Short mmCIF file of C-alpha atoms in Angstrom, two decimals:
data_model
loop_
_atom_site.label_atom_id
_atom_site.label_comp_id
_atom_site.label_asym_id
_atom_site.label_seq_id
_atom_site.Cartn_x
_atom_site.Cartn_y
_atom_site.Cartn_z
CA UNK A 1306 -24.97 -16.69 1.39
CA UNK A 1307 -23.73 -19.75 3.31
CA UNK A 1308 -21.92 -19.12 6.65
CA UNK A 1309 -18.86 -21.02 5.77
CA UNK A 1310 -18.51 -19.17 2.34
CA UNK A 1311 -19.06 -15.72 4.22
CA UNK A 1312 -16.29 -16.47 6.76
CA UNK A 1313 -13.77 -17.71 4.03
CA UNK A 1314 -14.55 -14.33 2.10
CA UNK A 1315 -14.20 -12.17 5.11
CA UNK A 1316 -10.87 -14.03 5.58
CA UNK A 1317 -9.74 -13.25 2.25
CA UNK A 1318 -10.73 -9.45 2.34
CA UNK A 1319 -8.82 -9.07 5.70
CA UNK A 1320 -5.66 -10.73 4.09
CA UNK A 1321 -6.31 -8.66 1.04
CA UNK A 1322 -6.39 -11.51 -1.32
CA UNK A 1323 -8.15 -11.77 -4.72
CA UNK A 1324 -11.08 -14.11 -4.53
CA UNK A 1325 -14.21 -14.68 -6.46
CA UNK A 1326 -17.83 -15.58 -5.27
CA UNK A 1327 -19.71 -17.48 -8.11
CA UNK A 1328 -23.38 -17.49 -8.10
CA UNK A 1329 -25.65 -19.86 -10.34
CA UNK A 1330 -28.06 -17.66 -12.03
CA UNK A 1331 -29.65 -19.96 -14.45
CA UNK A 1332 -29.34 -23.59 -15.04
CA UNK A 1333 -30.78 -24.85 -18.30
CA UNK A 1334 -29.18 -28.46 -17.65
CA UNK A 1335 -27.33 -28.61 -14.39
CA UNK A 1336 -28.01 -31.57 -12.61
CA UNK A 1337 -27.43 -31.50 -8.80
CA UNK A 1338 -27.39 -27.60 -8.85
CA UNK A 1339 -29.96 -24.96 -8.04
CA UNK A 1340 -30.46 -21.58 -9.15
CA UNK A 1341 -28.67 -19.45 -6.20
CA UNK A 1342 -26.16 -21.90 -5.25
CA UNK A 1343 -22.79 -20.26 -4.76
CA UNK A 1344 -19.07 -21.15 -3.97
CA UNK A 1345 -15.75 -19.04 -3.54
CA UNK A 1346 -12.94 -19.70 -5.92
CA UNK A 1347 -9.42 -18.72 -4.45
CA UNK A 1348 -6.62 -18.25 -6.95
CA UNK A 1349 -3.96 -19.37 -4.14
CA UNK A 1350 -5.64 -22.75 -3.90
CA UNK A 1351 -6.71 -22.77 -7.67
CA UNK A 1352 -10.01 -24.77 -6.69
CA UNK A 1353 -13.52 -23.60 -5.73
CA UNK A 1354 -14.38 -23.63 -1.91
CA UNK A 1355 -17.04 -23.72 0.40
CA UNK A 1356 -20.74 -23.40 -0.57
CA UNK A 1357 -22.90 -25.84 -2.27
CA UNK A 1358 -22.01 -24.84 -5.89
CA UNK A 1359 -19.70 -27.48 -7.35
CA UNK A 1360 -17.36 -26.49 -10.48
CA UNK A 1361 -15.27 -28.68 -12.49
CA UNK A 1362 -11.76 -27.83 -13.21
CA UNK A 1363 -12.29 -26.25 -16.45
CA UNK A 1364 -15.06 -23.93 -15.27
CA UNK A 1365 -12.55 -22.97 -12.18
CA UNK A 1366 -9.96 -22.36 -14.90
CA UNK A 1367 -12.27 -19.86 -16.63
CA UNK A 1368 -13.33 -18.04 -13.19
CA UNK A 1369 -9.44 -17.65 -12.58
CA UNK A 1370 -9.10 -15.81 -15.77
CA UNK A 1371 -11.85 -13.46 -14.61
CA UNK A 1372 -10.14 -12.87 -11.21
CA UNK A 1373 -7.05 -11.95 -13.01
CA UNK A 1374 -8.75 -9.27 -15.05
CA UNK A 1375 -10.30 -7.88 -11.59
CA UNK A 1376 -13.74 -7.08 -13.03
CA UNK A 1377 -16.85 -8.96 -12.10
CA UNK A 1378 -18.82 -10.33 -15.16
CA UNK A 1379 -21.41 -13.31 -16.25
CA UNK A 1380 -20.07 -16.61 -17.59
CA UNK A 1381 -21.87 -18.83 -19.66
CA UNK A 1382 -20.92 -22.48 -19.69
CA UNK A 1383 -22.00 -25.02 -22.14
CA UNK A 1384 -20.74 -28.66 -22.31
CA UNK A 1385 -22.21 -31.99 -23.22
CA UNK A 1386 -23.00 -32.47 -19.76
CA UNK A 1387 -24.64 -29.18 -18.65
CA UNK A 1388 -25.64 -25.47 -19.87
CA UNK A 1389 -25.82 -22.81 -17.17
CA UNK A 1390 -25.23 -19.20 -16.39
CA UNK A 1391 -23.06 -18.04 -13.68
CA UNK A 1392 -22.14 -14.77 -12.18
CA UNK A 1393 -18.52 -14.15 -11.11
CA UNK A 1394 -18.47 -11.51 -8.36
CA UNK A 1395 -14.69 -10.49 -7.89
CA UNK A 1396 -13.11 -9.18 -4.78
CA UNK A 1397 -9.85 -8.05 -6.15
CA UNK A 1398 -6.65 -7.67 -3.95
CA UNK A 1399 -5.89 -3.82 -3.80
CA UNK A 1400 -3.17 -3.02 -6.26
CA UNK A 1401 0.27 -3.31 -4.67
CA UNK A 1402 2.86 -0.25 -4.50
CA UNK A 1403 6.45 -1.28 -3.72
CA UNK A 1404 8.57 1.52 -2.48
CA UNK A 1405 12.15 0.81 -2.96
CA UNK A 1406 14.13 3.31 -0.80
CA UNK A 1407 12.79 4.56 2.65
CA UNK A 1408 14.13 8.14 2.36
CA UNK A 1409 12.05 11.57 2.68
CA UNK A 1410 9.82 11.25 -0.54
CA UNK A 1411 8.95 7.54 0.61
CA UNK A 1412 7.23 8.62 3.75
CA UNK A 1413 4.50 10.73 2.37
CA UNK A 1414 3.99 8.51 -0.62
CA UNK A 1415 3.34 5.41 1.63
CA UNK A 1416 0.68 7.26 3.53
CA UNK A 1417 -1.00 8.51 0.49
CA UNK A 1418 -0.84 5.17 -1.09
CA UNK A 1419 -2.56 3.71 2.06
CA UNK A 1420 -5.18 6.26 1.62
CA UNK A 1421 -5.81 5.67 -1.76
CA UNK A 1422 -5.91 1.77 -0.88
CA UNK A 1423 -2.96 0.59 -2.24
CA UNK A 1424 -1.31 -2.51 -0.39
CA UNK A 1425 2.16 -0.71 0.41
CA UNK A 1426 5.17 -2.38 1.01
CA UNK A 1427 8.56 -0.49 1.61
CA UNK A 1428 11.97 -1.72 1.10
CA UNK A 1429 15.68 -0.48 2.24
CA UNK A 1430 18.66 -1.97 3.46
CA UNK A 1431 18.89 0.63 6.11
CA UNK A 1432 17.00 -0.53 9.32
CA UNK A 1433 17.10 2.76 11.02
CA UNK A 1434 15.03 4.02 8.02
CA UNK A 1435 12.90 1.08 7.02
CA UNK A 1436 11.09 0.85 10.12
CA UNK A 1437 7.25 0.49 11.13
CA UNK A 1438 7.59 3.44 13.26
CA UNK A 1439 8.40 5.72 10.20
CA UNK A 1440 5.99 3.94 8.13
CA UNK A 1441 3.11 3.34 10.23
CA UNK A 1442 0.54 3.00 7.53
CA UNK A 1443 2.55 0.50 5.29
CA UNK A 1444 1.38 -3.19 5.12
CA UNK A 1445 4.92 -4.34 5.26
CA UNK A 1446 8.33 -2.69 5.85
CA UNK A 1447 11.44 -4.96 4.84
CA UNK A 1448 15.14 -3.93 6.19
CA UNK A 1449 16.79 -6.28 3.73
CA UNK A 1450 19.34 -6.07 0.90
CA UNK A 1451 17.74 -4.68 -1.98
CA UNK A 1452 18.18 -6.73 -5.28
CA UNK A 1453 18.31 -10.23 -3.55
CA UNK A 1454 14.91 -9.17 -1.97
CA UNK A 1455 13.37 -8.28 -5.11
CA UNK A 1456 14.43 -11.61 -6.37
CA UNK A 1457 12.72 -13.29 -3.20
CA UNK A 1458 9.46 -11.10 -3.84
CA UNK A 1459 9.53 -12.53 -7.45
CA UNK A 1460 9.68 -15.90 -6.58
CA UNK A 1461 6.78 -15.77 -4.25
CA UNK A 1462 4.46 -13.89 -6.92
CA UNK A 1463 4.72 -10.57 -5.05
CA UNK A 1464 6.01 -9.02 -8.38
CA UNK A 1465 3.23 -9.15 -10.76
CA UNK A 1466 1.19 -7.04 -13.24
CA UNK A 1467 -0.73 -5.42 -10.35
CA UNK A 1468 2.49 -4.21 -8.58
CA UNK A 1469 3.87 -0.64 -9.11
CA UNK A 1470 7.27 -0.16 -8.25
CA UNK A 1471 9.03 3.10 -7.20
CA UNK A 1472 12.71 3.51 -7.19
CA UNK A 1473 13.85 6.26 -4.74
CA UNK A 1474 16.75 4.90 -3.24
CA UNK A 1475 19.59 6.85 -1.68
CA UNK A 1476 22.17 6.65 -4.40
CA UNK A 1477 22.39 6.28 -8.37
CA UNK A 1478 24.15 2.74 -8.11
CA UNK A 1479 21.18 1.70 -6.12
CA UNK A 1480 18.62 2.64 -8.43
CA UNK A 1481 20.51 1.04 -11.35
CA UNK A 1482 20.86 -2.31 -9.83
CA UNK A 1483 17.20 -2.49 -8.91
CA UNK A 1484 16.12 -1.33 -12.40
CA UNK A 1485 18.26 -4.26 -14.12
CA UNK A 1486 16.70 -6.55 -11.84
CA UNK A 1487 13.24 -5.54 -12.52
CA UNK A 1488 12.98 -4.04 -16.15
CA UNK A 1489 12.42 -7.44 -17.57
CA UNK A 1490 9.31 -8.05 -15.31
CA UNK A 1491 5.53 -7.60 -16.29
CA UNK A 1492 4.83 -4.84 -13.94
CA UNK A 1493 1.97 -2.28 -13.84
CA UNK A 1494 4.32 0.59 -13.49
CA UNK A 1495 7.87 1.18 -12.84
CA UNK A 1496 9.29 4.66 -12.00
CA UNK A 1497 12.76 5.91 -11.26
CA UNK A 1498 13.53 9.19 -9.60
CA UNK A 1499 16.10 11.46 -11.05
CA UNK A 1500 16.53 14.63 -13.23
CA UNK A 1501 16.39 14.22 -17.01
CA UNK A 1502 20.30 14.47 -17.42
CA UNK A 1503 20.96 11.56 -14.65
CA UNK A 1504 18.26 9.43 -16.59
CA UNK A 1505 19.95 9.81 -19.98
CA UNK A 1506 23.13 8.73 -18.07
CA UNK A 1507 21.47 5.78 -16.80
CA UNK A 1508 20.07 4.75 -20.08
CA UNK A 1509 23.74 5.52 -21.63
CA UNK A 1510 24.98 2.91 -18.90
CA UNK A 1511 22.52 0.09 -19.26
CA UNK A 1512 23.01 0.08 -22.74
CA UNK A 1513 26.88 -0.06 -22.68
CA UNK A 1514 27.78 -1.64 -19.81
CA UNK A 1515 24.69 -3.91 -19.18
CA UNK A 1516 23.89 -4.63 -22.77
CA UNK A 1517 20.27 -3.95 -22.23
CA UNK A 1518 18.15 -3.42 -25.30
CA UNK A 1519 17.14 0.38 -25.52
CA UNK A 1520 13.59 -0.62 -26.18
CA UNK A 1521 13.15 -1.79 -22.57
CA UNK A 1522 13.62 1.63 -21.27
CA UNK A 1523 10.27 2.88 -22.81
CA UNK A 1524 8.75 0.82 -19.99
CA UNK A 1525 10.16 3.04 -17.28
CA UNK A 1526 8.39 6.25 -16.17
CA UNK A 1527 11.84 8.45 -15.62
CA UNK A 1528 11.83 11.22 -14.37
CA UNK A 1529 9.32 9.98 -12.14
CA UNK A 1530 5.70 11.30 -11.91
CA UNK A 1531 3.51 13.89 -13.62
CA UNK A 1532 4.91 17.48 -14.08
CA UNK A 1533 2.84 19.32 -11.50
CA UNK A 1534 5.63 21.60 -10.60
CA UNK A 1535 6.01 20.07 -7.04
CA UNK A 1536 8.98 20.82 -5.15
CA UNK A 1537 8.66 19.19 -1.47
CA UNK A 1538 8.90 15.59 -0.71
CA UNK A 1539 5.06 15.53 -0.09
CA UNK A 1540 4.35 17.32 -3.46
CA UNK A 1541 6.86 15.08 -5.25
CA UNK A 1542 4.83 11.86 -3.74
CA UNK A 1543 1.49 13.33 -5.08
CA UNK A 1544 3.04 13.63 -8.59
CA UNK A 1545 4.18 10.16 -8.26
CA UNK A 1546 0.99 8.75 -7.18
CA UNK A 1547 -0.87 10.69 -9.22
CA UNK A 1548 1.19 9.07 -12.49
CA UNK A 1549 0.65 5.67 -11.09
CA UNK A 1550 -3.11 6.13 -10.68
CA UNK A 1551 -3.14 7.52 -14.37
CA UNK A 1552 -1.21 4.66 -15.84
CA UNK A 1553 -3.51 2.21 -13.89
CA UNK A 1554 -6.64 3.59 -15.28
CA UNK A 1555 -5.14 4.61 -18.65
CA UNK A 1556 -6.02 7.95 -18.22
CA UNK A 1557 -4.94 11.21 -19.89
CA UNK A 1558 -2.42 13.35 -18.66
CA UNK A 1559 -4.29 16.71 -18.73
CA UNK A 1560 -6.25 18.68 -16.47
CA UNK A 1561 -9.83 17.89 -16.00
CA UNK A 1562 -10.59 21.57 -16.96
CA UNK A 1563 -8.81 21.26 -20.16
CA UNK A 1564 -10.98 18.27 -21.46
CA UNK A 1565 -13.39 19.26 -24.05
#
């Protein structure tokens, strides 16, 4: 691998950014390119960087689609000018977990999510709770207004279909405000803490006072987490993270021992 390409790949991995290393594996008619040539495609730039392999804009677009799918795969290119086979090796950024609310459940949840290689952001409007001291393994801890911060995160692309959001704020109204802000987004997962009775009250409120379509409520995992009977903050955090992972991999909600 070209040294400059390797350095750029290492930088992207350190900064937890999605990139792909593209290798020419076969060139039936690929003028100026040799089998084994490589380049790095960075979605943040939208073009091929480093290395001797040169890709057209259309080819880069196809690679960007593969990066968005987060799985490495071969790519066959056939145009009037050339025909070749590429292998797109995706180095995907870790999934993002945004925990809104920095209370007693958020602390073990952030720690466990870090162990499971999530990129973890904790948001709370109380500086005494939202601190790096309380969340030493979190990638980012933000002490800021909730709704406006969610809006700014969306504007810079930090709320996407690889982002899971957990609403565990200190109060019912804060959860409702954040949920109404997020419910229309294309997120990997959104879950909200609360009893079944409280959740029913939230749905009624959102429908009657916020005029939200009830069909949107199916996107929200509430009450949050898998039913494992947990009671302590750490046990509840396990249930929440287990549900996020289950949704991420589209896994069945069943014990391993119950499978046929």
